[in-house]
Coordinates of N, CA and C in Angstrom, one line a residue:
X663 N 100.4 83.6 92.8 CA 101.5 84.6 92.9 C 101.2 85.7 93.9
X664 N 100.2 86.3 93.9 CA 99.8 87.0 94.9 C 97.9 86.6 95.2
X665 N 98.2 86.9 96.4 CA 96.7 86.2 97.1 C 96.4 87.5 98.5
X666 N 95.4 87.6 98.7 CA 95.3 88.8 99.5 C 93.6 88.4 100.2
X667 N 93.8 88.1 101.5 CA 92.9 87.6 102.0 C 92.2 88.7 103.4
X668 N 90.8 89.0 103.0 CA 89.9 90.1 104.0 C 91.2 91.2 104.6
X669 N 91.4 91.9 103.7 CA 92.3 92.8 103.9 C 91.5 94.3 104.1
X670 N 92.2 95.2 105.3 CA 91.1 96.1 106.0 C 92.4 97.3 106.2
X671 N 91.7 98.2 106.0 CA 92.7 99.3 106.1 C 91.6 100.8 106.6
X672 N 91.8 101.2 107.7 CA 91.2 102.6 107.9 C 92.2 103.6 108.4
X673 N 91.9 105.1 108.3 CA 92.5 106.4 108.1 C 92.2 106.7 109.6
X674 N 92.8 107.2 111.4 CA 92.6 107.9 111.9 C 91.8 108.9 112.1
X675 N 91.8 109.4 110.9 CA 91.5 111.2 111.4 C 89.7 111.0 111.2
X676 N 89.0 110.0 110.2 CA 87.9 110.1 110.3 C 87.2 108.3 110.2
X677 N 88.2 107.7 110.1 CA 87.5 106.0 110.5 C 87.1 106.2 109.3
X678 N 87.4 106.5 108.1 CA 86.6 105.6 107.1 C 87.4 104.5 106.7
X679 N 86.7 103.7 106.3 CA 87.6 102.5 105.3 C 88.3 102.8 103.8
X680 N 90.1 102.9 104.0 CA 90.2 103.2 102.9 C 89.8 101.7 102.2
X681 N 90.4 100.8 102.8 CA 90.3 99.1 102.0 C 89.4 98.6 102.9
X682 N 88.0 97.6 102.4 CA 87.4 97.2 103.4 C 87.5 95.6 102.5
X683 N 87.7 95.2 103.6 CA 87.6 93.4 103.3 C 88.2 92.9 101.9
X684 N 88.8 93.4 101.3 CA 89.3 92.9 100.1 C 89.9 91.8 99.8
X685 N 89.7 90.6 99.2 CA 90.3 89.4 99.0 C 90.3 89.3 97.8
X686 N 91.7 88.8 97.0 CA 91.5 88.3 95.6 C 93.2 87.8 95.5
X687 N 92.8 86.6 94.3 CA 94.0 86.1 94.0 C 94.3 86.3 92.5
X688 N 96.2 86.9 92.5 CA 96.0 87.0 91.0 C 97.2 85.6 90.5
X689 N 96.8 85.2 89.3 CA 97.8 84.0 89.1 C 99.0 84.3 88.1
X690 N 99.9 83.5 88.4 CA 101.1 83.4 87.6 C 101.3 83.2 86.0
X691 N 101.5 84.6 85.3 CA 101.2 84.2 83.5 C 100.1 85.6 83.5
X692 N 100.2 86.4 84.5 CA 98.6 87.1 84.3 C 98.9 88.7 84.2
X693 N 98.2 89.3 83.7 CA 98.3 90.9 84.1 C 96.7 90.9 84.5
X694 N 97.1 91.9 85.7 CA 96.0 92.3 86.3 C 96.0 93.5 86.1
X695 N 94.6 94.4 85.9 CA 94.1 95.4 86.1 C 93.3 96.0 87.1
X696 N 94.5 96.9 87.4 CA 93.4 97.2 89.2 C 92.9 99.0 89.2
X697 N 91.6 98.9 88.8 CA 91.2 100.0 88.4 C 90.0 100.6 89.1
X698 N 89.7 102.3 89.3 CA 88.5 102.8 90.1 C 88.6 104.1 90.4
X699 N 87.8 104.4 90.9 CA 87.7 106.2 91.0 C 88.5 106.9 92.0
X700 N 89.2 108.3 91.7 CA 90.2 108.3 92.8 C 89.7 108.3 94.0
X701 N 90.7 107.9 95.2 CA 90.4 107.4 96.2 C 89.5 106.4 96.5
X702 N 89.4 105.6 95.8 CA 89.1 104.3 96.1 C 89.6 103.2 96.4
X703 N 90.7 103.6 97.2 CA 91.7 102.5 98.0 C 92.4 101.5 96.7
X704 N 92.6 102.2 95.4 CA 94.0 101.7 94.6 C 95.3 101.7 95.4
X705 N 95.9 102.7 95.4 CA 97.4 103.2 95.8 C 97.3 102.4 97.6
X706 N 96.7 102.3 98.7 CA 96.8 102.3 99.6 C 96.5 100.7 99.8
X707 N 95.7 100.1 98.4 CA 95.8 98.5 98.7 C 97.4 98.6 98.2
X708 N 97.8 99.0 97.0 CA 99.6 98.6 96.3 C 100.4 98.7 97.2
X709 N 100.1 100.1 98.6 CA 101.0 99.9 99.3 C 101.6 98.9 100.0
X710 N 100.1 98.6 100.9 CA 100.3 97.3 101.9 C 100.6 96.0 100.9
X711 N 100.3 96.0 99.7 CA 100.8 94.6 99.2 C 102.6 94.7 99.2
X712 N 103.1 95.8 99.4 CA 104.3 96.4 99.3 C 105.2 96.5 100.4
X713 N 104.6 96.1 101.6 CA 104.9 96.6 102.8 C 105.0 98.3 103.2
X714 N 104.8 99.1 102.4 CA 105.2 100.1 102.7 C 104.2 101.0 104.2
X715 N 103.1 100.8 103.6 CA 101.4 100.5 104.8 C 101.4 99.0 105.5
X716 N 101.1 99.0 106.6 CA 100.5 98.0 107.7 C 98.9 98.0 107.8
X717 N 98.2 97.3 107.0 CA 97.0 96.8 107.1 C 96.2 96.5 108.9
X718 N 95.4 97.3 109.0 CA 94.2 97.1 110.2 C 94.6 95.9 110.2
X719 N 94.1 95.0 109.5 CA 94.0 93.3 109.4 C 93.7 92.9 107.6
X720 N 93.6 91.2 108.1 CA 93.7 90.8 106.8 C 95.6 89.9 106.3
X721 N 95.8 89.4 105.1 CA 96.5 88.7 105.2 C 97.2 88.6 103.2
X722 N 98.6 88.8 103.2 CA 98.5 89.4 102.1 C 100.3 88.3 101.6
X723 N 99.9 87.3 100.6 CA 101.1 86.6 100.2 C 101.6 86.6 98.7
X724 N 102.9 86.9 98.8 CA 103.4 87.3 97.5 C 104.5 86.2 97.1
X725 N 104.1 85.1 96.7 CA 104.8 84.0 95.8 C 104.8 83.1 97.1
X726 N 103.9 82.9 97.7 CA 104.1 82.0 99.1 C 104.3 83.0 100.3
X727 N 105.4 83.9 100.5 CA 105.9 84.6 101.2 C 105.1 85.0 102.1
X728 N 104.8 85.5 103.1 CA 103.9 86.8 104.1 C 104.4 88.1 104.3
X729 N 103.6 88.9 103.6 CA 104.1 90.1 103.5 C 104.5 90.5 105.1
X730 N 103.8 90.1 106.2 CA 103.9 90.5 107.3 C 105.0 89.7 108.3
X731 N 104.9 87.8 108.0 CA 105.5 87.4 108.6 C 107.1 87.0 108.3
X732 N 107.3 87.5 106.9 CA 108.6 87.1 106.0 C 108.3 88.3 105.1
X733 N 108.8 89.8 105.4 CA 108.7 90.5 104.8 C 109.9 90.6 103.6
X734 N 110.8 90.3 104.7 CA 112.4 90.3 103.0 C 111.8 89.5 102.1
X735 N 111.6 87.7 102.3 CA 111.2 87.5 101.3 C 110.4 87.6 100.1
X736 N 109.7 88.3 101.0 CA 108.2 88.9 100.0 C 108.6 89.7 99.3
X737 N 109.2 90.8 99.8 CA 109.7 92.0 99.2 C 111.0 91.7 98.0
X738 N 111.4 90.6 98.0 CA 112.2 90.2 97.5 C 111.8 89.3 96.0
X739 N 110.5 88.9 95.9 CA 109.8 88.3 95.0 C 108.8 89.4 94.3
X740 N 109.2 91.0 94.5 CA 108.3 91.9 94.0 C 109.2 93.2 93.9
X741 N 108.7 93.8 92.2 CA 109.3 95.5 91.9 C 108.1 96.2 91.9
X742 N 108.6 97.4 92.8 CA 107.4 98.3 92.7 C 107.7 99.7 92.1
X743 N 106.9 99.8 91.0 CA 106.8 101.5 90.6 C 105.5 102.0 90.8
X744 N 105.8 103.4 92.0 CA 105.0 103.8 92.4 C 104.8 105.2 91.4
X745 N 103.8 106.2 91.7 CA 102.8 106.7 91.4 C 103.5 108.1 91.6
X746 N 104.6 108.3 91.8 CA 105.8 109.2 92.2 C 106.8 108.8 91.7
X747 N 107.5 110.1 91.9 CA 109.4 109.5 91.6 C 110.7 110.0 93.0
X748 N 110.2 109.5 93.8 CA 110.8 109.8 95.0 C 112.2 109.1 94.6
X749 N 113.2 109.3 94.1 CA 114.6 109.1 93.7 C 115.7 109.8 94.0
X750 N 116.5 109.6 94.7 CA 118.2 110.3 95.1 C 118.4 111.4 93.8
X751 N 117.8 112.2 93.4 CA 118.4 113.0 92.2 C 119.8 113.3 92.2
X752 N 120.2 113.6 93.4 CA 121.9 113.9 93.2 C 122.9 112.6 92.4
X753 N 122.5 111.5 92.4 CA 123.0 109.6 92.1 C 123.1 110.5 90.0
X754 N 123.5 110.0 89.3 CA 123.5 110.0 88.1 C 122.5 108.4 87.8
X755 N 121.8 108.4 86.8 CA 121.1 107.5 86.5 C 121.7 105.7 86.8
X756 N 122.9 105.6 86.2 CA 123.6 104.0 86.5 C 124.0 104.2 87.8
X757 N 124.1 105.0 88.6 CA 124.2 104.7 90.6 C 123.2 104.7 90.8
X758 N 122.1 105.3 90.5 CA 120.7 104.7 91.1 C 120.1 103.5 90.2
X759 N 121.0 102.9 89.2 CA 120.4 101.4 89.3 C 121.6 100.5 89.7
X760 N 122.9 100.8 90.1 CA 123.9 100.2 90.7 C 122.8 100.3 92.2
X761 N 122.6 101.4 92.6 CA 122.2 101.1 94.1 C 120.7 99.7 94.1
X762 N 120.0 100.2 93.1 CA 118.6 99.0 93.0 C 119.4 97.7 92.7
X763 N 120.0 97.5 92.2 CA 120.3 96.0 92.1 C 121.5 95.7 93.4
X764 N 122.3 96.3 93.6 CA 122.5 96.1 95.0 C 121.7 95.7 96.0
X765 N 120.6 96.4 96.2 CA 119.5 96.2 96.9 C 119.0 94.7 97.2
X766 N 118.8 94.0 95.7 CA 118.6 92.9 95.3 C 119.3 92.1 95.4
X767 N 120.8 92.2 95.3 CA 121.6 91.2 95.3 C 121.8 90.4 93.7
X768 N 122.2 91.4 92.8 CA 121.9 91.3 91.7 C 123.2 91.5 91.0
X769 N 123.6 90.2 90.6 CA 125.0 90.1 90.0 C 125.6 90.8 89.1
X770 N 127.2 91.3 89.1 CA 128.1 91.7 88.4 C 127.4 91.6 86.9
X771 N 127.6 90.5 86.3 CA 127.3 90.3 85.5 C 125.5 90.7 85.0
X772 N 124.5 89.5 85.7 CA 123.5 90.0 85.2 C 123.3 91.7 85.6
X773 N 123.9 92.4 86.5 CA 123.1 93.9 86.3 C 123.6 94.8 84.9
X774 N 124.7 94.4 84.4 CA 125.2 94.6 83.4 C 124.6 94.6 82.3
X775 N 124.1 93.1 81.8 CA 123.3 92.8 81.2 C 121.9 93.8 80.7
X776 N 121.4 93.7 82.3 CA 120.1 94.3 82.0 C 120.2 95.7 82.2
X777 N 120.9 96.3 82.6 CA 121.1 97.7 82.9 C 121.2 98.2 81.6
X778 N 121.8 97.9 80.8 CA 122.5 97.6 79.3 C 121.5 97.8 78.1
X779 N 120.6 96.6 78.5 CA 119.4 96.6 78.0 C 118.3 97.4 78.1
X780 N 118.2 97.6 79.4 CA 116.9 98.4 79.6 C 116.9 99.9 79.2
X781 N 118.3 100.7 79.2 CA 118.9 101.6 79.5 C 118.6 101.8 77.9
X782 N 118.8 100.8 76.6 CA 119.0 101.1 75.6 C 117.1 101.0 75.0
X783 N 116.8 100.0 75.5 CA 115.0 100.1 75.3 C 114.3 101.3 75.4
X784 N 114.8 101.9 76.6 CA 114.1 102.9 76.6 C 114.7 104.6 76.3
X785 N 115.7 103.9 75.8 CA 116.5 105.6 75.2 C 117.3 106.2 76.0
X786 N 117.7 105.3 77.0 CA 118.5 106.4 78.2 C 119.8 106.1 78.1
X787 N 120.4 105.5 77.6 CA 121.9 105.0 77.6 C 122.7 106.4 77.6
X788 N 122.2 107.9 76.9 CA 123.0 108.6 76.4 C 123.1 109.5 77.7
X789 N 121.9 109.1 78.8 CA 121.9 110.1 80.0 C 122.1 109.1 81.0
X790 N 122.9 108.2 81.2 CA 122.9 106.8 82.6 C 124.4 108.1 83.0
X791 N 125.0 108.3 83.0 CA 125.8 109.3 83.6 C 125.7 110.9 84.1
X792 N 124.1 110.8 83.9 CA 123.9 112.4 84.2 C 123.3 112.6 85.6
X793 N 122.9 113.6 86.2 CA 122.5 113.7 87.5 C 120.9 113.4 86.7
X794 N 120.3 112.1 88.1 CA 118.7 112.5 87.7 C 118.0 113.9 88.0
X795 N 118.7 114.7 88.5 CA 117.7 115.8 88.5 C 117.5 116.6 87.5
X796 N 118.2 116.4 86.3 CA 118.3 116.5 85.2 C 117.5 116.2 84.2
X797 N 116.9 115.4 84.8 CA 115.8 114.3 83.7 C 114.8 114.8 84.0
X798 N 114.1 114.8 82.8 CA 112.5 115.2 82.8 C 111.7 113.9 83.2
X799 N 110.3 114.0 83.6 CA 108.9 113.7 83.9 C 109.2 111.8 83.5
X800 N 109.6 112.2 82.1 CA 109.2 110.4 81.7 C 110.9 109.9 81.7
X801 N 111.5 110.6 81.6 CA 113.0 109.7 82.2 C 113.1 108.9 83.2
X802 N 112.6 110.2 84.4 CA 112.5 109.4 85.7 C 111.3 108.1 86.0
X803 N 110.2 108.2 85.1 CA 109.7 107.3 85.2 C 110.1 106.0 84.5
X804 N 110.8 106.1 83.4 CA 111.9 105.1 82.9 C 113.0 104.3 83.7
X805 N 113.2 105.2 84.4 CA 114.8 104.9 85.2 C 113.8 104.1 86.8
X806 N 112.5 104.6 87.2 CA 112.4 104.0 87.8 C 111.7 102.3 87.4
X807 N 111.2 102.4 86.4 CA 110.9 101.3 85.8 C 111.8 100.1 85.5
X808 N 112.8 100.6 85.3 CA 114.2 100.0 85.2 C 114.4 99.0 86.1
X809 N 114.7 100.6 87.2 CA 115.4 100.2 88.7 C 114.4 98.8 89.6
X810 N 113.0 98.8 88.7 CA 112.0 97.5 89.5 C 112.2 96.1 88.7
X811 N 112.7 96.5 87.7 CA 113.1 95.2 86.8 C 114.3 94.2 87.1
X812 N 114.9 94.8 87.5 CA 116.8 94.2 87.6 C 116.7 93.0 88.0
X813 N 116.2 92.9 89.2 CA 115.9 91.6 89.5 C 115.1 90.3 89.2
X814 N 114.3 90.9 88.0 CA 113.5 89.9 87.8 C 112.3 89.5 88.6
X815 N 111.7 89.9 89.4 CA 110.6 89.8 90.4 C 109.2 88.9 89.8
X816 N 109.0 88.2 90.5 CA 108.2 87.1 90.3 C 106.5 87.8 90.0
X817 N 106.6 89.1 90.7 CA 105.5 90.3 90.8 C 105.9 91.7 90.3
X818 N 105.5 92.5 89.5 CA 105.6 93.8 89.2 C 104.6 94.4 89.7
X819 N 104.3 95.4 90.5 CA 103.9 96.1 90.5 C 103.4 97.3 90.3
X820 N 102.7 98.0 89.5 CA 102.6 99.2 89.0 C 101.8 100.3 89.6
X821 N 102.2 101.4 89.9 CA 100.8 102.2 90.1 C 100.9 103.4 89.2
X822 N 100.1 103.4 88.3 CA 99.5 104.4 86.8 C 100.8 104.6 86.3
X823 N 101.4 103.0 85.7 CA 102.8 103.7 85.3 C 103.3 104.2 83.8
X824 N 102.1 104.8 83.4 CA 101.7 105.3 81.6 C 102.4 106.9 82.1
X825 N 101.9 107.4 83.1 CA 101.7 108.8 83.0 C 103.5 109.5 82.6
X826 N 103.2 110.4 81.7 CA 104.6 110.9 81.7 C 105.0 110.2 80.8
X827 N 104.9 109.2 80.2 CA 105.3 108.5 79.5 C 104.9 108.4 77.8
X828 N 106.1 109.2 76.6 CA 105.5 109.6 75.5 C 104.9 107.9 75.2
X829 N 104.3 108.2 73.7 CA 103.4 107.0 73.2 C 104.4 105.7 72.9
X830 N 105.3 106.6 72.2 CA 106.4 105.2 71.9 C 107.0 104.1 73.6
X831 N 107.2 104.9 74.6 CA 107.8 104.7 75.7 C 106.6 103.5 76.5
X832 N 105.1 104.2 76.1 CA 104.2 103.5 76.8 C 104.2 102.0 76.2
X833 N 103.7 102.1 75.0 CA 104.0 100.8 74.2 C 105.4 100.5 74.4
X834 N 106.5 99.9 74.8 CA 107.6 99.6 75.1 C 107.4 98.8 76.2
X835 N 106.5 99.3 77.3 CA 106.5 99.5 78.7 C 105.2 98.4 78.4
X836 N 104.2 98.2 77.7 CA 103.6 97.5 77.3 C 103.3 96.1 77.0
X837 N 104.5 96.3 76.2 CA 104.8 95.1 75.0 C 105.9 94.3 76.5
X838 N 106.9 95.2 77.4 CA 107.9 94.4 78.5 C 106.5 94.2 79.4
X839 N 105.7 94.0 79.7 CA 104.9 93.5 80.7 C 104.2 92.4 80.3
X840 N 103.9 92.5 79.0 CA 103.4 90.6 78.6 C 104.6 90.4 78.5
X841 N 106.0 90.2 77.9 CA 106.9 89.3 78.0 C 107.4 89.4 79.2
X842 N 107.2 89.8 80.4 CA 107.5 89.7 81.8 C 106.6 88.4 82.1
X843 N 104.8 88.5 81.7 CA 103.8 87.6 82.1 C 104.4 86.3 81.1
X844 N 105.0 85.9 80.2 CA 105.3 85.3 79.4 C 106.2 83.8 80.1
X845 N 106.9 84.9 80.7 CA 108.0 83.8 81.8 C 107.6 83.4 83.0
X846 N 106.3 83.5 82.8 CA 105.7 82.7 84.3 C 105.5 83.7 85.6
X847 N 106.0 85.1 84.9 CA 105.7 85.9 85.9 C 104.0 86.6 86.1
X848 N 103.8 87.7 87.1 CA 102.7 88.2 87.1 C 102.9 89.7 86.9
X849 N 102.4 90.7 87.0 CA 101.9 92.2 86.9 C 100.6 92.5 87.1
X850 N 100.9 93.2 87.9 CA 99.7 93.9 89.0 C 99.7 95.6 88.8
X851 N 98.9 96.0 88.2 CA 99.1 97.5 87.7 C 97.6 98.0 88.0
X852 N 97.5 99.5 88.4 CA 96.6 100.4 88.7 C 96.7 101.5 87.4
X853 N 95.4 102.1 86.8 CA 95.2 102.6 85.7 C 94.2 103.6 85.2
X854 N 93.9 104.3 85.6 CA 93.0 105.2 84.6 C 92.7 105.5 83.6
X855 N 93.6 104.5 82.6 CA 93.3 104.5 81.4 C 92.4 103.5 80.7
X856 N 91.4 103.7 81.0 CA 90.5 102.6 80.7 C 90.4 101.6 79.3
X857 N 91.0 102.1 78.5 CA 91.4 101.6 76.8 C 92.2 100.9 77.3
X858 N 93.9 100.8 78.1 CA 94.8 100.2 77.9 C 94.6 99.1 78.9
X859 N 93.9 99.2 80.1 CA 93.4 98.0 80.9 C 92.3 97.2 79.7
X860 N 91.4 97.7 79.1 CA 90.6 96.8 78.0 C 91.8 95.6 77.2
X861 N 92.5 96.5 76.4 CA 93.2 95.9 75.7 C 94.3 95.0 76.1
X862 N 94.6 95.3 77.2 CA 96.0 94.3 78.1 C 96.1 93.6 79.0
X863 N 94.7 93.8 79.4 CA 94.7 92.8 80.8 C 94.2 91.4 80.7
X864 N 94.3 90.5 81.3 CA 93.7 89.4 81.2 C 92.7 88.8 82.2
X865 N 92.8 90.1 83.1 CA 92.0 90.5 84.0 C 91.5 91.2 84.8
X866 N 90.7 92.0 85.1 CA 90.4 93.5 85.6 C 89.6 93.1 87.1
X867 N 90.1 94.0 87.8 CA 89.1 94.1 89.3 C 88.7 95.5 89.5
X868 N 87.5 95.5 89.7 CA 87.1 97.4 90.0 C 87.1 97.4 91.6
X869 N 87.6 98.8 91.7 CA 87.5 98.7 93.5 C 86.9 100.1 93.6
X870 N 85.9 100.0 94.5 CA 85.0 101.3 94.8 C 84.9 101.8 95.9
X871 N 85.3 103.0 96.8 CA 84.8 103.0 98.5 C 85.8 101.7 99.2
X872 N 86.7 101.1 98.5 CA 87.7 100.3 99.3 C 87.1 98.7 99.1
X873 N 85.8 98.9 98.0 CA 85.6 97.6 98.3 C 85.7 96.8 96.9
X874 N 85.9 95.4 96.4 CA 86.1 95.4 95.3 C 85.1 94.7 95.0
X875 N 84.5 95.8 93.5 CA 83.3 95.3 93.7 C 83.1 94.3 92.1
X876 N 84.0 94.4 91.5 CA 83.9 93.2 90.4 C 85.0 93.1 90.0
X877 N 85.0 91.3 89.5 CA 86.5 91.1 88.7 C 86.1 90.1 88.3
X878 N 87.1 89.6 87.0 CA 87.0 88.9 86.2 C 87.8 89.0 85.2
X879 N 88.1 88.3 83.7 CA 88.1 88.9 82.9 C 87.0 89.5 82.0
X880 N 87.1 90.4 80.9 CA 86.2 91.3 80.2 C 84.7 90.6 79.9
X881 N 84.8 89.3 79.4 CA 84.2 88.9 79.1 C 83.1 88.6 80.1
X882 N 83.8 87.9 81.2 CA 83.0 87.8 82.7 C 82.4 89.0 83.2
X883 N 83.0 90.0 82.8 CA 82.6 91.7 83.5 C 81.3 91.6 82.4
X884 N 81.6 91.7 80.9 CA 80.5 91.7 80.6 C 78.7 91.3 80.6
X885 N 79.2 89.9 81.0 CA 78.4 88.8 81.3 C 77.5 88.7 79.8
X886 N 78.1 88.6 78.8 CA 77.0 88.1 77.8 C 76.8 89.6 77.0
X887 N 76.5 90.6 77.6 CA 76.2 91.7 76.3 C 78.3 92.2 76.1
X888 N 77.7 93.3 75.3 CA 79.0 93.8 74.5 C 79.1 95.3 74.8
X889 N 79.1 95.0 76.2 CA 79.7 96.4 76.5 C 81.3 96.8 76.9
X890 N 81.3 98.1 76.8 CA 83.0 98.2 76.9 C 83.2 98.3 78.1
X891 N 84.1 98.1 78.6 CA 85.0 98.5 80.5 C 84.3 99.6 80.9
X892 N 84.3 100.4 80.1 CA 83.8 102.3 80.5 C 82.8 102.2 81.1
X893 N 81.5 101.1 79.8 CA 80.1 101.4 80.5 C 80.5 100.0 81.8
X894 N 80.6 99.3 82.3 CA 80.9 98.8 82.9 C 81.4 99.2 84.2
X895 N 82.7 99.9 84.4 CA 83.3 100.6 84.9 C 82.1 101.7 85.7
X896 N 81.4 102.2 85.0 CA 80.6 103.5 85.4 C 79.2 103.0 85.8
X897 N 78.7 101.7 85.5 CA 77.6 100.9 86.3 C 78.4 100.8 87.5
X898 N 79.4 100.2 88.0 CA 80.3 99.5 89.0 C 80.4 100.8 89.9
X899 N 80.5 101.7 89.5 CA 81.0 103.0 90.4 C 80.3 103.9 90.3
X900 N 79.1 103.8 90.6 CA 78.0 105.2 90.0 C 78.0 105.7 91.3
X901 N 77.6 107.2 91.4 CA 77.8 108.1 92.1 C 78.8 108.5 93.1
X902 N 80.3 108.1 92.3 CA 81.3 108.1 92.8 C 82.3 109.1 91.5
X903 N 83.1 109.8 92.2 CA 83.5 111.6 91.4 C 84.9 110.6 90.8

């Protein structure tokens, strides 16, 4: 579903490597956990898998697609919630998901459907006609959660998409990402919550200094003793803030 091969990414101002050589494939049916200390080239690999960043080099496919050489259809096989809520606030909540499934090409009928649905999953139905600027912290994080769903995307992508989000909303948000993995799809999420990548992933990759320095699932990370992600996690990344 997604495959990402010697992927390289450096910053101008001082040549370091945000992403250095990164390669990993995640499979179809799976939630990934993509977790590490800040600035450790999380957000800046999601981007380029995103097209939003142009990778130094390297080679990055999302359901067959090339993100570089077939960007629509890549982008087309993937929802992304980012790490922000950069959103049209003046739109009332159902124009800024009329405009996302527009985007998509996402039918009369099914946007109805799911707009319908999602809108009521997550408690918003009673504000889909209000201005988003109106909405608090985890609204907008709802509405953008939404607005990545419509289409069904073969890839979700997440970056730390807990935050702002009360307990009942996270579990919601939870429980919709294994029945997303359920239907053959994938989810690719970044996290600092180290408890809920333990409990939900079916696979974790740690990335440190841009480089990824383990993956597996838990049991693989552990290799035989019974340690948790944390101590794991903090072997993997030691002397890193």
């Amino acid at each position: 579903m997604l495959k990402i091969s010697g992927l390289n990414k450096s910053y101008a101002k001082n040549d370091i490597k945000a992403v250095d050589n990164l390669s990993l494939e995640v499979r179809p049916g799976e939630i990934f956990g993509f977790i590490g200390p800040n600035g450790a080239g999380k957000t800046t690999t999601i981007k380029m898998i995103c097209g939003i960043l142009a990778p130094d080099s390297g080679r990055i496919e999302i359901a067959g697609h090339s993100i570089t050489d077939d960007p629509i259809a890549a982008k087309r096989s993937l929802g992304y919630v980012p790490d922000n809520h950069e959103v049209y606030e003046m739109l009332s909540g159902a124009e800024y998901l009329d405009f996302m499934a527009d985007m998509y090409g996402v039918s009369t009928a099914d946007r109805k459907e799911r707009i319908h649905h999602y809108l009521s999953l997550f408690s918003l139905s009673d504000a889909g006609s209000d201005p988003i600027k109106s909405y608090s912290h985890g609204m907008k994080q709802k509405l953008v959660i939404t607005g990545a769903l419509l289409h069904k995307p073969a890839l979700w992508i997440l970056d730390e998409p807990m935050t702002g989000l009360d307990p009942k909303s996270a579990l919601l948000l939870k429980q919709e990402m294994r029945a997303h993995c359920n239907e053959g799809n994938t989810v690719f999420f970044s996290t600092h919550v180290l408890e809920v990548a333990e409990k939900l992933c079916d696979r974790i990759g740690i990335i440190n200094h841009g480089r990824l320095v383990a993956v597996g699932t838990l049991d693989e990370l552990r290799s035989g003793s019974d340690e948790s992600l944390e101590s794991i996690f903090m072997e993997c990344t030691e002397g890193s803030v």
